[in-house]
Amino acid sequence: DQQVKQNSPSLSVQEGRISILNCDYTNSMFDYFLWYKKYPAEGPTFLISISSIKDKNEDGRFTVFLNKSAKHLSLHIVPSQPGDSAVYFCAASDRGGGYQKVTFGTGTKLQVIP
Amino acid sequence: EADIYQTPRYLVIGTGKKITLECSQTMGHDKMYWYQQDPGMELHLIHYSYGVNSTEKGDLSSESTVSRIRTEHFPLTLESARPSHTSQYLCASSDPSTGRNTEAFFGQGTRLTVV
């Protein structure tokens, strides 16, 4: 049972345009959400996060939106650059327990075309 | 830049061999994790540790074992490798004292192939 779903395995976007990566979750206990970026042959690196008390968090070209009622979050990259080409993992956590555990999605491979 | 290192990066080994995947971090993080990832799939937590002498199994059942004798070192061992163990193994650490204890730093991974 996949609790964090990224239904688009891949996405292609022209350089300079907006990239929108989507993520859905099923566990209503999740209250903290993260996006990681992964280049080939490297480990994931943390990109941006959002707490469930917010509906938006922005960091430079990256903005994450959270819609709790729909159990949906999205990552917007504006403007997209060729260096953004990577696999993006959505992750979610329930911080209320004694052990914080992160559940990852399957990833979306973004290709930014010059 | 994260200071967490995994060796080897790539390993091809025969069935039945014993292997140890190394993971070291220089950030002084108490929490460390091992994830397993197959291509196109999510990362699955197989082991984690709260600190020295603490090891726990993750969500995904694994025949591997781990140890945590020193804060900075969290090796993973397979006593008898099988082709089903072929996967990418990612080590990570996090620092609960920052209050952002779910933001993990990952190593570059070990891609293991058992033939």
mmCIF file of C-alpha atoms in Angstrom:
data_model
loop_
_atom_site.group_PDB
_atom_site.id
_atom_site.type_symbol
_atom_site.label_atom_id
_atom_site.label_comp_id
_atom_site.label_asym_id
_atom_site.label_seq_id
_atom_site.Cartn_x
_atom_site.Cartn_y
_atom_site.Cartn_z
ATOM 1 C CA ASP A 1 0.000 0.000 0.000
ATOM 2 C CA GLN A 2 1.740 3.083 -1.282
ATOM 3 C CA GLN A 3 1.083 6.010 1.051
ATOM 4 C CA VAL A 4 2.924 8.587 -1.047
ATOM 5 C CA LYS A 5 2.211 8.565 -4.758
ATOM 6 C CA GLN A 6 3.867 10.350 -7.621
ATOM 7 C CA ASN A 7 1.758 9.322 -10.564
ATOM 8 C CA SER A 8 3.879 10.936 -13.256
ATOM 9 C CA PRO A 9 7.103 8.986 -13.731
ATOM 10 C CA SER A 10 8.499 11.626 -16.060
ATOM 11 C CA LEU A 11 8.021 15.226 -17.167
ATOM 12 C CA SER A 12 9.622 17.298 -19.931
ATOM 13 C CA VAL A 13 9.634 21.091 -19.810
ATOM 14 C CA GLN A 14 11.235 23.761 -21.931
ATOM 15 C CA GLU A 15 13.931 25.875 -20.323
ATOM 16 C CA GLY A 16 12.480 29.037 -18.802
ATOM 17 C CA ARG A 17 8.990 27.590 -18.368
ATOM 18 C CA ILE A 18 7.356 26.362 -15.179
ATOM 19 C CA SER A 19 7.795 22.778 -13.993
ATOM 20 C CA ILE A 20 5.023 21.390 -11.803
ATOM 21 C CA LEU A 21 5.603 18.102 -10.030
ATOM 22 C CA ASN A 22 2.700 16.529 -8.196
ATOM 23 C CA CYS A 23 2.414 14.252 -5.204
ATOM 24 C CA ASP A 24 -0.558 12.672 -3.429
ATOM 25 C CA TYR A 25 -0.661 11.022 -0.033
ATOM 26 C CA THR A 26 -3.185 8.833 1.726
ATOM 27 C CA ASN A 27 -2.134 8.917 5.373
ATOM 28 C CA SER A 28 -3.920 11.748 7.178
ATOM 29 C CA MET A 29 -1.343 11.529 9.991
ATOM 30 C CA PHE A 30 1.372 12.959 7.755
ATOM 31 C CA ASP A 31 2.163 16.483 8.883
ATOM 32 C CA TYR A 32 5.518 17.265 7.305
ATOM 33 C CA PHE A 33 6.403 17.013 3.651
ATOM 34 C CA LEU A 34 9.694 17.173 1.825
ATOM 35 C CA TRP A 35 11.048 17.193 -1.679
ATOM 36 C CA TYR A 36 14.386 15.629 -2.525
ATOM 37 C CA LYS A 37 16.313 15.921 -5.763
ATOM 38 C CA LYS A 38 18.484 13.122 -7.101
ATOM 39 C CA TYR A 39 21.022 13.225 -9.896
ATOM 40 C CA PRO A 40 22.180 9.950 -11.507
ATOM 41 C CA ALA A 41 24.812 8.091 -9.489
ATOM 42 C CA GLU A 42 24.320 10.400 -6.515
ATOM 43 C CA GLY A 43 22.261 10.262 -3.354
ATOM 44 C CA PRO A 44 19.147 12.405 -2.911
ATOM 45 C CA THR A 45 19.634 15.933 -1.627
ATOM 46 C CA PHE A 46 17.059 17.835 0.375
ATOM 47 C CA LEU A 47 15.346 20.580 -1.623
ATOM 48 C CA ILE A 48 12.437 22.094 0.275
ATOM 49 C CA SER A 49 9.919 21.177 2.947
ATOM 50 C CA ILE A 50 6.554 22.272 4.265
ATOM 51 C CA SER A 51 4.736 21.757 7.524
ATOM 52 C CA SER A 52 1.031 20.986 7.557
ATOM 53 C CA ILE A 53 0.339 24.293 9.310
ATOM 54 C CA LYS A 54 1.277 26.084 6.088
ATOM 55 C CA ASP A 55 -0.088 25.872 2.574
ATOM 56 C CA LYS A 56 2.906 27.355 0.784
ATOM 57 C CA ASN A 57 6.651 27.541 1.222
ATOM 58 C CA GLU A 58 8.983 29.315 -1.149
ATOM 59 C CA ASP A 59 12.753 29.127 -1.585
ATOM 60 C CA GLY A 60 14.112 30.962 -4.586
ATOM 61 C CA ARG A 61 12.849 29.325 -7.758
ATOM 62 C CA PHE A 62 11.207 26.507 -5.807
ATOM 63 C CA THR A 63 7.756 26.694 -4.235
ATOM 64 C CA VAL A 64 5.860 23.875 -2.582
ATOM 65 C CA PHE A 65 2.086 24.062 -2.227
ATOM 66 C CA LEU A 66 0.117 21.890 0.168
ATOM 67 C CA ASN A 67 -3.605 21.164 -0.102
ATOM 68 C CA LYS A 68 -4.447 19.205 3.029
ATOM 69 C CA SER A 69 -8.087 18.630 2.176
ATOM 70 C CA ALA A 70 -7.091 17.014 -1.107
ATOM 71 C CA LYS A 71 -4.015 15.345 0.419
ATOM 72 C CA HIS A 72 -2.009 16.790 -2.418
ATOM 73 C CA LEU A 73 1.200 18.727 -2.714
ATOM 74 C CA SER A 74 3.048 20.141 -5.666
ATOM 75 C CA LEU A 75 6.496 21.510 -6.373
ATOM 76 C CA HIS A 76 6.775 24.447 -8.748
ATOM 77 C CA ILE A 77 10.080 25.370 -10.350
ATOM 78 C CA VAL A 78 10.129 28.758 -12.041
ATOM 79 C CA PRO A 79 11.966 29.319 -14.301
ATOM 80 C CA SER A 80 13.140 25.824 -15.089
ATOM 81 C CA GLN A 81 16.811 25.403 -15.946
ATOM 82 C CA PRO A 82 18.676 22.505 -17.595
ATOM 83 C CA GLY A 83 20.489 21.886 -14.294
ATOM 84 C CA ASP A 84 17.131 21.081 -12.731
ATOM 85 C CA SER A 85 16.995 17.870 -14.771
ATOM 86 C CA ALA A 86 16.918 15.149 -12.119
ATOM 87 C CA VAL A 87 14.590 12.775 -10.333
ATOM 88 C CA TYR A 88 12.423 14.473 -7.710
ATOM 89 C CA PHE A 89 11.149 12.487 -4.750
ATOM 90 C CA CYS A 90 8.222 13.568 -2.653
ATOM 91 C CA ALA A 91 8.352 12.400 0.968
ATOM 92 C CA ALA A 92 6.047 12.626 3.955
ATOM 93 C CA SER A 93 6.401 12.157 7.667
ATOM 94 C CA ASP A 94 4.311 11.821 10.795
ATOM 95 C CA ARG A 95 6.276 13.691 13.437
ATOM 96 C CA GLY A 96 3.857 12.892 16.214
ATOM 97 C CA GLY A 97 5.341 9.511 16.959
ATOM 98 C CA GLY A 98 8.485 8.835 18.912
ATOM 99 C CA TYR A 99 10.295 7.764 15.793
ATOM 100 C CA GLN A 100 10.223 10.053 12.843
ATOM 101 C CA LYS A 101 9.961 8.064 9.705
ATOM 102 C CA VAL A 102 9.894 9.382 6.200
ATOM 103 C CA THR A 103 7.847 7.671 3.493
ATOM 104 C CA PHE A 104 9.058 8.308 -0.038
ATOM 105 C CA GLY A 105 7.252 8.340 -3.347
ATOM 106 C CA THR A 106 8.609 6.631 -6.462
ATOM 107 C CA GLY A 107 9.965 9.826 -7.981
ATOM 108 C CA THR A 108 9.349 11.933 -11.087
ATOM 109 C CA LYS A 109 12.124 12.316 -13.617
ATOM 110 C CA LEU A 110 12.233 15.913 -14.820
ATOM 111 C CA GLN A 111 13.935 16.799 -18.068
ATOM 112 C CA VAL A 112 14.433 20.468 -18.825
ATOM 113 C CA ILE A 113 15.047 20.951 -22.520
ATOM 114 C CA PRO A 114 17.385 23.825 -23.488
ATOM 115 C CA GLU B 1 27.722 19.815 0.973
ATOM 116 C CA ALA B 2 26.865 16.728 3.004
ATOM 117 C CA ASP B 3 29.702 14.920 4.742
ATOM 118 C CA ILE B 4 28.458 11.376 4.455
ATOM 119 C CA TYR B 5 30.388 8.794 2.524
ATOM 120 C CA GLN B 6 29.623 5.355 1.215
ATOM 121 C CA THR B 7 32.053 2.788 -0.106
ATOM 122 C CA PRO B 8 32.224 1.082 -2.450
ATOM 123 C CA ARG B 9 30.201 3.025 -5.032
ATOM 124 C CA TYR B 10 29.772 -0.051 -7.201
ATOM 125 C CA LEU B 11 30.170 -3.714 -6.297
ATOM 126 C CA VAL B 12 29.718 -6.857 -8.372
ATOM 127 C CA ILE B 13 30.003 -9.994 -6.324
ATOM 128 C CA GLY B 14 29.265 -13.684 -6.610
ATOM 129 C CA THR B 15 26.427 -15.504 -4.885
ATOM 130 C CA GLY B 16 27.216 -16.683 -1.386
ATOM 131 C CA LYS B 17 29.877 -14.083 -0.638
ATOM 132 C CA LYS B 18 29.852 -11.996 2.519
ATOM 133 C CA ILE B 19 29.888 -8.254 1.932
ATOM 134 C CA THR B 20 29.983 -5.127 4.050
ATOM 135 C CA LEU B 21 28.821 -1.772 2.749
ATOM 136 C CA GLU B 22 30.499 1.089 4.550
ATOM 137 C CA CYS B 23 28.865 4.353 5.593
ATOM 138 C CA SER B 24 30.539 7.143 7.521
ATOM 139 C CA GLN B 25 29.455 10.658 8.403
ATOM 140 C CA THR B 26 31.465 13.478 9.910
ATOM 141 C CA MET B 27 28.543 15.647 11.013
ATOM 142 C CA GLY B 28 28.086 14.050 14.430
ATOM 143 C CA HIS B 29 24.516 13.047 13.627
ATOM 144 C CA ASP B 30 22.904 10.607 16.019
ATOM 145 C CA LYS B 31 20.311 9.244 13.607
ATOM 146 C CA MET B 32 21.418 7.124 10.692
ATOM 147 C CA TYR B 33 19.477 5.130 8.132
ATOM 148 C CA TRP B 34 19.892 2.559 5.390
ATOM 149 C CA TYR B 35 17.533 2.629 2.428
ATOM 150 C CA GLN B 36 17.166 0.214 -0.459
ATOM 151 C CA GLN B 37 16.005 1.461 -3.832
ATOM 152 C CA ASP B 38 15.273 -0.403 -7.044
ATOM 153 C CA PRO B 39 15.027 1.532 -10.332
ATOM 154 C CA GLY B 40 11.783 3.463 -10.635
ATOM 155 C CA MET B 41 10.743 2.553 -7.138
ATOM 156 C CA GLU B 42 10.516 4.401 -3.859
ATOM 157 C CA LEU B 43 13.208 4.358 -1.227
ATOM 158 C CA HIS B 44 12.500 1.703 1.383
ATOM 159 C CA LEU B 45 13.894 1.995 4.894
ATOM 160 C CA ILE B 46 15.641 -1.258 5.884
ATOM 161 C CA HIS B 47 17.561 -0.228 9.017
ATOM 162 C CA TYR B 48 17.925 2.770 11.289
ATOM 163 C CA SER B 49 19.788 3.788 14.384
ATOM 164 C CA TYR B 50 19.134 6.395 17.074
ATOM 165 C CA GLY B 51 22.753 6.393 18.173
ATOM 166 C CA VAL B 52 25.601 4.215 19.401
ATOM 167 C CA ASN B 53 24.509 0.643 20.188
ATOM 168 C CA SER B 54 21.039 1.313 18.789
ATOM 169 C CA THR B 55 19.827 -0.543 15.691
ATOM 170 C CA GLU B 56 16.289 -1.159 14.489
ATOM 171 C CA LYS B 57 14.722 -2.806 11.478
ATOM 172 C CA GLY B 58 12.850 -0.647 9.018
ATOM 173 C CA ASP B 59 9.695 -1.186 7.033
ATOM 174 C CA LEU B 60 11.199 -3.411 4.393
ATOM 175 C CA SER B 61 12.355 -6.792 5.581
ATOM 176 C CA SER B 62 15.995 -7.317 4.790
ATOM 177 C CA GLU B 63 18.432 -10.152 5.332
ATOM 178 C CA SER B 64 21.165 -7.638 5.997
ATOM 179 C CA THR B 65 22.406 -6.630 9.436
ATOM 180 C CA VAL B 66 23.853 -3.374 10.742
ATOM 181 C CA SER B 67 25.954 -2.239 13.660
ATOM 182 C CA ARG B 68 26.564 1.125 15.326
ATOM 183 C CA ILE B 69 29.655 0.968 17.489
ATOM 184 C CA ARG B 70 30.692 4.537 16.754
ATOM 185 C CA THR B 71 28.531 7.580 16.068
ATOM 186 C CA GLU B 72 30.109 8.212 12.703
ATOM 187 C CA HIS B 73 30.050 4.656 11.348
ATOM 188 C CA PHE B 74 27.023 2.567 10.307
ATOM 189 C CA PRO B 75 28.072 -0.441 8.199
ATOM 190 C CA LEU B 76 25.639 -2.860 6.566
ATOM 191 C CA THR B 77 26.542 -6.542 6.183
ATOM 192 C CA LEU B 78 25.143 -9.329 4.034
ATOM 193 C CA GLU B 79 26.396 -12.689 5.273
ATOM 194 C CA SER B 80 25.566 -14.526 2.056
ATOM 195 C CA ALA B 81 24.752 -12.416 -0.974
ATOM 196 C CA ARG B 82 22.056 -13.562 -3.402
ATOM 197 C CA PRO B 83 20.893 -12.160 -6.762
ATOM 198 C CA SER B 84 17.728 -10.896 -5.022
ATOM 199 C CA HIS B 85 19.980 -8.514 -3.052
ATOM 200 C CA THR B 86 20.875 -6.672 -6.250
ATOM 201 C CA SER B 87 19.821 -3.081 -5.646
ATOM 202 C CA GLN B 88 21.036 0.373 -4.731
ATOM 203 C CA TYR B 89 21.735 0.935 -1.048
ATOM 204 C CA LEU B 90 21.628 4.472 0.313
ATOM 205 C CA CYS B 91 22.899 5.563 3.700
ATOM 206 C CA ALA B 92 21.622 8.733 5.348
ATOM 207 C CA SER B 93 21.854 10.665 8.583
ATOM 208 C CA SER B 94 19.889 13.396 10.305
ATOM 209 C CA ASP B 95 20.272 15.718 13.259
ATOM 210 C CA PRO B 96 17.239 15.863 15.563
ATOM 211 C CA SER B 97 18.701 18.779 17.514
ATOM 212 C CA THR B 98 17.991 21.130 14.612
ATOM 213 C CA GLY B 99 14.293 20.522 15.055
ATOM 214 C CA ARG B 100 14.140 19.433 11.451
ATOM 215 C CA ASN B 101 14.856 15.814 12.121
ATOM 216 C CA THR B 102 13.264 14.472 8.964
ATOM 217 C CA GLU B 103 15.645 16.274 6.613
ATOM 218 C CA ALA B 104 18.241 13.662 5.909
ATOM 219 C CA PHE B 105 21.655 13.883 4.304
ATOM 220 C CA PHE B 106 22.339 11.043 1.911
ATOM 221 C CA GLY B 107 25.508 9.389 0.758
ATOM 222 C CA GLN B 108 26.116 8.718 -2.912
ATOM 223 C CA GLY B 109 24.911 5.156 -2.629
ATOM 224 C CA THR B 110 26.322 1.712 -3.340
ATOM 225 C CA ARG B 111 25.039 -0.079 -6.380
ATOM 226 C CA LEU B 112 25.272 -3.784 -5.605
ATOM 227 C CA THR B 113 25.025 -6.494 -8.239
ATOM 228 C CA VAL B 114 25.061 -10.128 -7.162
ATOM 229 C CA VAL B 115 25.738 -12.581 -9.967
#
